[in-house]
Short mmCIF file of C-alpha atoms in Angstrom, two decimals:
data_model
loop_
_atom_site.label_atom_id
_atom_site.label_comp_id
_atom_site.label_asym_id
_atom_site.label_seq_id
_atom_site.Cartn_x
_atom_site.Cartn_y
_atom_site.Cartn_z
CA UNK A 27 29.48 -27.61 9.85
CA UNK A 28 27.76 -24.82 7.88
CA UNK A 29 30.94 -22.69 7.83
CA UNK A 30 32.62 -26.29 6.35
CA UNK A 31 29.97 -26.59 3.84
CA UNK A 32 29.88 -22.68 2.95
CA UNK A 33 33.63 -23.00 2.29
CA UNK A 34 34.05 -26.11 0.77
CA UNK A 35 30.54 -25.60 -1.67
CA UNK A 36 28.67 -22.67 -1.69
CA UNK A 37 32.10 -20.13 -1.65
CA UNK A 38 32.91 -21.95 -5.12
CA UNK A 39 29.49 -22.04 -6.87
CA UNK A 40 27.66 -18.84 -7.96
CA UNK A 41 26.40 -16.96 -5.07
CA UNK A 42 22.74 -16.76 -7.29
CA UNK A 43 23.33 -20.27 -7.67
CA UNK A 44 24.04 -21.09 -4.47
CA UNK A 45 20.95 -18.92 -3.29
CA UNK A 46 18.56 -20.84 -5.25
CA UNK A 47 20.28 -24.01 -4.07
CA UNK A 48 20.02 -23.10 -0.35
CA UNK A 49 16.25 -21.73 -0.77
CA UNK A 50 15.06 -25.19 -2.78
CA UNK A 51 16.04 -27.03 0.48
CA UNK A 52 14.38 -24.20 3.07
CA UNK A 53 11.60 -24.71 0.64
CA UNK A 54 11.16 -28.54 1.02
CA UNK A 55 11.82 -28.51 4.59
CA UNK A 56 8.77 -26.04 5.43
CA UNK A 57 6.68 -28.22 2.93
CA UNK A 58 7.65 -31.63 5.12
CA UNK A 59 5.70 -31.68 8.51
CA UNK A 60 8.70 -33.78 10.39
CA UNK A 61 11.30 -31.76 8.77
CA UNK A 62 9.23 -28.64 9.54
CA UNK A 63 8.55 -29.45 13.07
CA UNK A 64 11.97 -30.82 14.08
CA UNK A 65 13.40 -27.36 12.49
CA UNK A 66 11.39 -25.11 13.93
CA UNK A 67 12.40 -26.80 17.49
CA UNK A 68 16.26 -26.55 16.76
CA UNK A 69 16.25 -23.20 15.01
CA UNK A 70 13.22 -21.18 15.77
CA UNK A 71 12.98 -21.37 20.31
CA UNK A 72 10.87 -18.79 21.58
CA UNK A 73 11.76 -16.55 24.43
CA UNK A 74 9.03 -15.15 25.99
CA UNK A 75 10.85 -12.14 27.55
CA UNK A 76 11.69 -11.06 23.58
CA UNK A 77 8.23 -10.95 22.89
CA UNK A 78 7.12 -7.32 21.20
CA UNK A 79 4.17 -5.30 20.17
CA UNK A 80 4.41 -3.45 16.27
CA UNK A 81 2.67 -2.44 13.80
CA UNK A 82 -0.12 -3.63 15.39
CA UNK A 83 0.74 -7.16 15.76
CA UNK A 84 1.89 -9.22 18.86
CA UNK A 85 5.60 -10.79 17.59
CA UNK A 86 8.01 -13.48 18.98
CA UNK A 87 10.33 -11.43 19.05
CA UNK A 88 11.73 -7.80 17.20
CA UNK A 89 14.47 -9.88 14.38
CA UNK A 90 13.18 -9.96 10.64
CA UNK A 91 14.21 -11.08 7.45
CA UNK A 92 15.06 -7.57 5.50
CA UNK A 93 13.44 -7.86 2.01
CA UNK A 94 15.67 -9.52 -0.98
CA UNK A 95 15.88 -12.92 0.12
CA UNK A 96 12.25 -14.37 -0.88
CA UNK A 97 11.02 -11.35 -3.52
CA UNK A 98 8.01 -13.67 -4.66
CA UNK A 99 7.27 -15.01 -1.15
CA UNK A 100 7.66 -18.92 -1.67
CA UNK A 101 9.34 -19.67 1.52
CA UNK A 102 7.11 -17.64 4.17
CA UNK A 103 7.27 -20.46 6.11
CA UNK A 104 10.41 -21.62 5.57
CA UNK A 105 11.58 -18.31 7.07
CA UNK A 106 9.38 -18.47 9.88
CA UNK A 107 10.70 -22.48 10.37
CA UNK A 108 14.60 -20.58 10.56
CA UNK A 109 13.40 -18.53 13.43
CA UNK A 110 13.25 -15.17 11.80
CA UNK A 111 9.74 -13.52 13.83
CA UNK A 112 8.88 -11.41 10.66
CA UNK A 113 9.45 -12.00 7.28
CA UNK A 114 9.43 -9.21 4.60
CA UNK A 115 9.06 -10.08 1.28
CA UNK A 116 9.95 -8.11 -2.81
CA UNK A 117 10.64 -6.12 -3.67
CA UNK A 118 7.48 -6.89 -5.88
CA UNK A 119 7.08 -4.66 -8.74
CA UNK A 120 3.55 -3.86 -10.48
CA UNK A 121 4.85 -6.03 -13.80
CA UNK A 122 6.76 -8.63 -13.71
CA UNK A 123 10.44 -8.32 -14.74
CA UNK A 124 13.71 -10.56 -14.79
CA UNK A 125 15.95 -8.41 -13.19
CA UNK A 126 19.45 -7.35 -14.52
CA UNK A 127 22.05 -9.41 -16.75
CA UNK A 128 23.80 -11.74 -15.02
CA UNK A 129 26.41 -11.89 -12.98
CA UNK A 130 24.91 -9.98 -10.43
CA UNK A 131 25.37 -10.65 -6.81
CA UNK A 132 28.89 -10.80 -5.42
CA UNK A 133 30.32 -12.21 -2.01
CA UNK A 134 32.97 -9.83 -0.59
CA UNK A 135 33.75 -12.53 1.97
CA UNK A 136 36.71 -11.54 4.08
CA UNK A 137 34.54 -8.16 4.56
CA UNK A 138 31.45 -10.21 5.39
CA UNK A 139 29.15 -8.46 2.64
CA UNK A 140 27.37 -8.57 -0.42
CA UNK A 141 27.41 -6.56 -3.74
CA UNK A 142 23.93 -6.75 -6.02
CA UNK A 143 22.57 -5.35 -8.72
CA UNK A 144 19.68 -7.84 -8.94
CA UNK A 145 17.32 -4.69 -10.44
CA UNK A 146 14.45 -6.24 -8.51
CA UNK A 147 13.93 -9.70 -10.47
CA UNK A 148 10.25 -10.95 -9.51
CA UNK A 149 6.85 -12.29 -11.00
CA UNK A 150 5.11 -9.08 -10.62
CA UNK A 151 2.59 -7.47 -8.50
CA UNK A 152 -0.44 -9.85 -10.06
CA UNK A 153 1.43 -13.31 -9.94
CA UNK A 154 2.79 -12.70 -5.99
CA UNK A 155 -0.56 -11.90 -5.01
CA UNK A 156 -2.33 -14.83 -6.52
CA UNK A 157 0.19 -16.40 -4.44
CA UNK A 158 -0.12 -15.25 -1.09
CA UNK A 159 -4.12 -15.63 -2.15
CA UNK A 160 -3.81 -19.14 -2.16
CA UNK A 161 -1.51 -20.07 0.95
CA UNK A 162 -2.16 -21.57 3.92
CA UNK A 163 0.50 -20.53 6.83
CA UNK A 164 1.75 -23.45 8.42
CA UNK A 165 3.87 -21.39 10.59
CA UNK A 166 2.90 -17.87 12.30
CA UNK A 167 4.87 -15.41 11.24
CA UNK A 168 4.51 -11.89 10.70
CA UNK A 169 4.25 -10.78 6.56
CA UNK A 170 5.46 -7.59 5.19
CA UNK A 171 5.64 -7.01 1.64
CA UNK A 172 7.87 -4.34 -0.06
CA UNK A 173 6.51 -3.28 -3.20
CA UNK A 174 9.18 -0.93 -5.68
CA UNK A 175 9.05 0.89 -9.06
CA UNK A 176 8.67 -1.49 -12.33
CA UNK A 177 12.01 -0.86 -14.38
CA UNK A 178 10.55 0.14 -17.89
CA UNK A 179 7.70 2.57 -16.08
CA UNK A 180 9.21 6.15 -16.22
CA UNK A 181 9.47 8.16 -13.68
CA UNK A 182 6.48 9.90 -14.26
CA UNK A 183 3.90 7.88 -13.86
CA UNK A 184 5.48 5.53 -10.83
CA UNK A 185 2.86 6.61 -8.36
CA UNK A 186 -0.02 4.58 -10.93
CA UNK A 187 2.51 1.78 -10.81
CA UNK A 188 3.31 1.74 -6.91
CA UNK A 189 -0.75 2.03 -6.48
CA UNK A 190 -1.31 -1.13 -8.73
CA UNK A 191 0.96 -2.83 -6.84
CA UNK A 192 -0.71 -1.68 -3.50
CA UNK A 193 -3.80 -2.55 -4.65
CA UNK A 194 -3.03 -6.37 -5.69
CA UNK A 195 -0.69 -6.60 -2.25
CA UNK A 196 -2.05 -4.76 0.92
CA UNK A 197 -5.22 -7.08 1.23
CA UNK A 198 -2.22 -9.77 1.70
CA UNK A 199 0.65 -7.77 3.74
CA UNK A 200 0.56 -7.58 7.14
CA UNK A 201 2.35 -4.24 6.89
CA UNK A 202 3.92 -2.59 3.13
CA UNK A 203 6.77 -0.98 2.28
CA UNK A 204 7.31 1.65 -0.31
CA UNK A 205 10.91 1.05 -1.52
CA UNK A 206 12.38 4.24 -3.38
CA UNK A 207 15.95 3.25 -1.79
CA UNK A 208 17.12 0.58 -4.26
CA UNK A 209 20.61 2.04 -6.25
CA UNK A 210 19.51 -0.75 -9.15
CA UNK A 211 16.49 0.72 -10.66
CA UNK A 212 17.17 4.12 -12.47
CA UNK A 213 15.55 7.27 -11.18
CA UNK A 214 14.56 5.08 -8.19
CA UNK A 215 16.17 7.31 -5.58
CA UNK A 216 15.00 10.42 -6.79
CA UNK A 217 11.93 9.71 -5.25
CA UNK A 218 12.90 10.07 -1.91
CA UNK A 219 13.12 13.62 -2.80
CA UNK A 220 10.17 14.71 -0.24
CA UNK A 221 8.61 16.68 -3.27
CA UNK A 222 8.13 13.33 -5.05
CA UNK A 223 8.13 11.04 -2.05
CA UNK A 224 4.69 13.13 -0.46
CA UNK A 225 2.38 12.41 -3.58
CA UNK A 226 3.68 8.81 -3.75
CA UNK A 227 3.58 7.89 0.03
CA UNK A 228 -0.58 9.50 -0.07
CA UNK A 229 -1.39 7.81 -2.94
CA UNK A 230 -0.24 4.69 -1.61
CA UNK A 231 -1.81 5.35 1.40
CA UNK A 232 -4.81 5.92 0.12
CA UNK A 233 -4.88 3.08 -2.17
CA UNK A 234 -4.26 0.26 0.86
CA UNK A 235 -7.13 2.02 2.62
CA UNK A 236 -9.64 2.02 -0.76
CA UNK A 237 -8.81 -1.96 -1.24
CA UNK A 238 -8.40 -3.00 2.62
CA UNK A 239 -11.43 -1.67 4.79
CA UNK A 240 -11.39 -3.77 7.34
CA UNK A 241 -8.06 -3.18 9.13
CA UNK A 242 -5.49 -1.07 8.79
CA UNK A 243 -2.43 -2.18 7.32
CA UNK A 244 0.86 -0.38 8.66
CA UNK A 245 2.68 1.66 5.84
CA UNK A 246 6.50 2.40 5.91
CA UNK A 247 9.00 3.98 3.89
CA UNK A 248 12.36 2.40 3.31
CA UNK A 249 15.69 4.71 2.67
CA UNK A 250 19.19 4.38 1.70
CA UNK A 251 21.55 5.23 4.17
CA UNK A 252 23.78 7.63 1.04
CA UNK A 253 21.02 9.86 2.12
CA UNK A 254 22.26 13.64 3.17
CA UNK A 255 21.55 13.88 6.72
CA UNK A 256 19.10 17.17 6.11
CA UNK A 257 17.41 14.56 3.50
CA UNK A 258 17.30 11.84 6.73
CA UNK A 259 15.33 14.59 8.89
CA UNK A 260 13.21 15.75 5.61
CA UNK A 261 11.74 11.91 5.23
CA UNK A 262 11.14 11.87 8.87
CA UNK A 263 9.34 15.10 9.11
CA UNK A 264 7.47 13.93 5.84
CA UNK A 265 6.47 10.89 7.84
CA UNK A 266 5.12 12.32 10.68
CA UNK A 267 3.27 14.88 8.53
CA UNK A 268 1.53 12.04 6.51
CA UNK A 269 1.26 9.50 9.60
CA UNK A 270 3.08 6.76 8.31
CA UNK A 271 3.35 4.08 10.66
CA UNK A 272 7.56 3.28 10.26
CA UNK A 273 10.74 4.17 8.11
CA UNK A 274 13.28 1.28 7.38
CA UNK A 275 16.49 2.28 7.82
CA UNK A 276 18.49 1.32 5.79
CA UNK A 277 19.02 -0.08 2.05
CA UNK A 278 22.03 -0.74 0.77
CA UNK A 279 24.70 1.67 -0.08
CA UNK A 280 26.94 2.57 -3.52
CA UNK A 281 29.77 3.81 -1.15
CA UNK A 282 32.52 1.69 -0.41
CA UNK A 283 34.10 2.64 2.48
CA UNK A 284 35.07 -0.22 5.27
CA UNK A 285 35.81 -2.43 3.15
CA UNK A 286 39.43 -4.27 4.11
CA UNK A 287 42.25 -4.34 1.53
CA UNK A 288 42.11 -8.43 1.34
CA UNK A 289 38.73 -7.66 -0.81
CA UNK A 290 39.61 -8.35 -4.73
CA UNK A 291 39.91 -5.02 -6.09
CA UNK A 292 37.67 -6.21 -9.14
CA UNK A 293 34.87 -7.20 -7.22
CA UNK A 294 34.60 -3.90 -5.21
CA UNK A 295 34.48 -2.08 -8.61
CA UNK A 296 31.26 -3.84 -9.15
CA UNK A 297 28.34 -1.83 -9.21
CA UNK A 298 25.33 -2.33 -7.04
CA UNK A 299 24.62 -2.19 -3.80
CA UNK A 300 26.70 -2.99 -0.94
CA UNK A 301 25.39 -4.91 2.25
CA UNK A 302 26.72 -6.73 5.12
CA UNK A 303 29.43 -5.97 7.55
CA UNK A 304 30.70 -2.38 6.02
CA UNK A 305 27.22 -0.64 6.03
CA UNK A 306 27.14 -0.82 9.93
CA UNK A 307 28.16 2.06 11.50
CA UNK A 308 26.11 4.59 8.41
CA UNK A 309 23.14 2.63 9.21
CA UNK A 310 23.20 3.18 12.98
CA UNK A 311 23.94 6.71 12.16
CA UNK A 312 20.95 6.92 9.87
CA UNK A 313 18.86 5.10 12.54
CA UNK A 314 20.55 7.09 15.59
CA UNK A 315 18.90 10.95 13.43
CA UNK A 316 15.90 9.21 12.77
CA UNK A 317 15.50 8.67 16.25
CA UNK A 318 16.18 12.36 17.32
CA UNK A 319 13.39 13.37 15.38
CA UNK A 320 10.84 11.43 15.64
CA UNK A 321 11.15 9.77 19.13
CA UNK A 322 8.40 6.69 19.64
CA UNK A 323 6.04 8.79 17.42
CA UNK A 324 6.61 5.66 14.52
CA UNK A 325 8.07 2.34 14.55
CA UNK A 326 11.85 2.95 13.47
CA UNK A 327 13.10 -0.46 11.59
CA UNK A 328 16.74 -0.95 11.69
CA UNK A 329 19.17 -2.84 9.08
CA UNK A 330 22.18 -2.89 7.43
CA UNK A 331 25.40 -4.68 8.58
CA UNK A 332 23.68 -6.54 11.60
CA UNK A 333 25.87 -10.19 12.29
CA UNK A 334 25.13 -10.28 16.29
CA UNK A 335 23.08 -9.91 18.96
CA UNK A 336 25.16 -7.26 20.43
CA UNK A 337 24.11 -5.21 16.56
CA UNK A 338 20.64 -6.12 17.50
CA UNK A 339 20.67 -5.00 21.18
CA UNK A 340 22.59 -1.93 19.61
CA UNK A 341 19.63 -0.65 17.16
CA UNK A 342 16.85 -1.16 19.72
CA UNK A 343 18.57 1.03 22.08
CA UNK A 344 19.29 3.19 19.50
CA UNK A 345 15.74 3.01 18.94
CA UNK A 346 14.81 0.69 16.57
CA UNK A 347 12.00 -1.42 17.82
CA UNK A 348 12.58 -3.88 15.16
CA UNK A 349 15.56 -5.16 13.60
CA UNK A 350 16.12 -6.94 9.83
CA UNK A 351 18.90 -8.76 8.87
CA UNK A 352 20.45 -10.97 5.03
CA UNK A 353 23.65 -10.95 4.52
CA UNK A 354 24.87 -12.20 7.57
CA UNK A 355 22.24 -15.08 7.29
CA UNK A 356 24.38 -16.07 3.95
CA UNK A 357 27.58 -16.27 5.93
CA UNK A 358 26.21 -17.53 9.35
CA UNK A 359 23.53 -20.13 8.11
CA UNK A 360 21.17 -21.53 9.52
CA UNK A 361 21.48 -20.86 13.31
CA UNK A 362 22.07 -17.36 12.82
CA UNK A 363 18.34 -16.55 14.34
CA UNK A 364 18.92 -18.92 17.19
CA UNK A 365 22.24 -17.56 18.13
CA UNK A 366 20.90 -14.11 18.28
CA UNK A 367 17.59 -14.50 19.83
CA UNK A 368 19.41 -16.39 22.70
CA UNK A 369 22.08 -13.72 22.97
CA UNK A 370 19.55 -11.11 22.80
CA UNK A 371 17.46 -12.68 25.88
CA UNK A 372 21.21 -12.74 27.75
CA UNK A 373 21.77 -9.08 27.20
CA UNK A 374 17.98 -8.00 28.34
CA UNK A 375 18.59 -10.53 31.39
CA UNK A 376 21.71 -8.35 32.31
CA UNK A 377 19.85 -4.30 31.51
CA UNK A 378 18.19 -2.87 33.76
CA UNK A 379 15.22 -2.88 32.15
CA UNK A 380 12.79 -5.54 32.00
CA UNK A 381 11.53 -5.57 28.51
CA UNK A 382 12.24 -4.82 25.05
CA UNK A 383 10.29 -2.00 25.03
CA UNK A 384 11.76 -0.28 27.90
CA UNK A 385 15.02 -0.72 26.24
CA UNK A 386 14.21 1.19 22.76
CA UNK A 387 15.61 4.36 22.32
CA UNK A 388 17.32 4.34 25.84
CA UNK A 389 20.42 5.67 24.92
CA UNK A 390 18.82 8.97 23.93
CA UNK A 391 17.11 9.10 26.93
CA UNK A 392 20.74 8.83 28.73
CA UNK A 393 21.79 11.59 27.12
CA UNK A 394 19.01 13.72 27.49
CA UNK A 395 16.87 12.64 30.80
#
């Protein structure tokens, strides 16, 4: 039915359009206790052998929503309602900006991905955390907000802006999430250089630890997967060094390889960021070094290109103990989470090992016993 309706309506409208279409109707199911409730049955089972431990929280289960989909985190619990066991919102910038002219999200749809150059269009730092102030969780979900670099702040002075946002979020966020991996903000990614990425990660740091003293709140970094792979291993030494608690791997990329010929040459000339089917196998490679180097020493996050629970069952071996996913949720609707967290349970049911954790990073330890 959803691949009718995707097809016969969303395929021809605006994908932005289409977005804020689908997300009105998330939004209004979450605020309706039958709809809610009857949702959450359908879409959101829970399997109690998927259950995992993480950033110091007890989860349903290890699949996320990657950030992009809510960036002002009005559908928490419409997320939550879907299935997805943590929901990661922003990119939330310390001002509020609208983004990049439109058009500027693109479906590649015979390839299964995405093209955006959204330029991280939210309501600011101050406005999202007023926000999440003044909710009341309906359902329990786990809330990470990813907070990135305010378009018109130069380059210079993005630690102040990263801190402000820190400040107004982490009180809020379950766990945060420096994003310096976005291709649509200029100078973004020259901050995962580790010469700028170690001031901004410990001021950061600091500044969630100033503003929440009562807990700890997890801090990770996210990267793009165009990283070098001596830049992979330089954030993951830098990580251990400052005792982060995770890296996200990956953004989106500006490459275009994988993509099939039956894609519309004019739409792969678009710039922005590429997600969804194509970024796959980079991504596991990114995931697969980051692994190597830091073993179970941090929580390794894993995205980019996951449709199935075979992708999902692929990262956490490949040691990921979480897993995101978005693009595929915009091709696969709204069973997507239920599909995967009951072919997930299948494919623990048939390891040999008899958790989750057991299974993460296994096929290093295959290689080298």
């Amino acid at each position: 039915m959803y691949r009718l309706l995707f097809h016969a309506l969303f395929r021809r409208m605006d994908p932005e359009k289409a977005h804020h279409l689908a997300f009105g109707w998330i939004r209004l199911a979450a605020r309706t206790p039958v709809l809610r409730t009857l949702a959450a049955a359908v879409l959101a089972p829970r399997h109690r052998e998927l259950r995992v431990e993480a950033l110091g929280r007890r989860m349903h289960g290890p699949f996320g929503l990657a950030a992009g989909f809510d960036k002002n985190g009005v559908a928490i619990d419409g997320m939550a309602m879907l299935g997805f066991d943590h929901v990661e919102i922003g990119t939330v910038t310390g001002e509020p900006q609208p983004g990049n002219p439109r058009k500027r999200l693109f479906r590649l749809v015979p390839d299964r991905a995405l093209i955006n150059r959204m330029g991280f269009n939210n309501d600011g730092s101050a406005a999202v955390a007023a926000r999440l102030a003044a909710r009341r969780p309906v359902m329990a979900t786990t809330l990470g907000v990813n907070i990135g670099k305010t378009k018109v702040v130069p380059e210079a002075e993005a630690v102040g802006d990263y801190v402000t946002s820190a400040e107004r979020l982490a009180p809020h966020a379950h766990y945060l999430v420096v994003n310096v991996s976005s291709p649509n903000t200029p100078g973004l990614r020259n901050l995962q250089a580790v010469d700028h990425l170690r001031p901004l990660l410990t001021a950061v740091r600091e500044a969630a630890d100033r503003t929440v003293t009562d807990r700890h709140v997890p801090l990770l970094v996210k990267i793009a997967p165009d990283l070098a792979d001596e830049d992979v291993d330089a954030v993951a030494d830098l990580a251990l060094e400052l005792g982060l608690d995770g890296i996200i791997a990956t953004n989106t990329t500006i490459a275009r390889e994988g993509l099939g010929l039956r894609s519309a040459s004019s739409l792969v000339a678009e710039t922005g960021g590429l997600s969804g089917a194509p970024l796959k196998e980079r991504s596991l490679q990114v995931l697969r070094r980051l692994h190597a180097r830091v073993g179970d020493r941090i929580t390794l996050v894993g995205v980019g290109g996951v449709e199935s629970a075979e992708d999902v069952w692929e990262r956490i071996l490949a040691g990921a103990t979480l897993v995101q996913g978005y693009s595929a949720f915009i091709y696969q609707g709204p069973l997507w989470c239920r599909r995967l967290h009951r072919g997930l349970a299948d494919l623990l049911r048939e390891s040999p090992y008899a958790t989750l954790a057991e299974a993460v990073g296994a096929e290093a330890r295959k290689v080298n016993p």
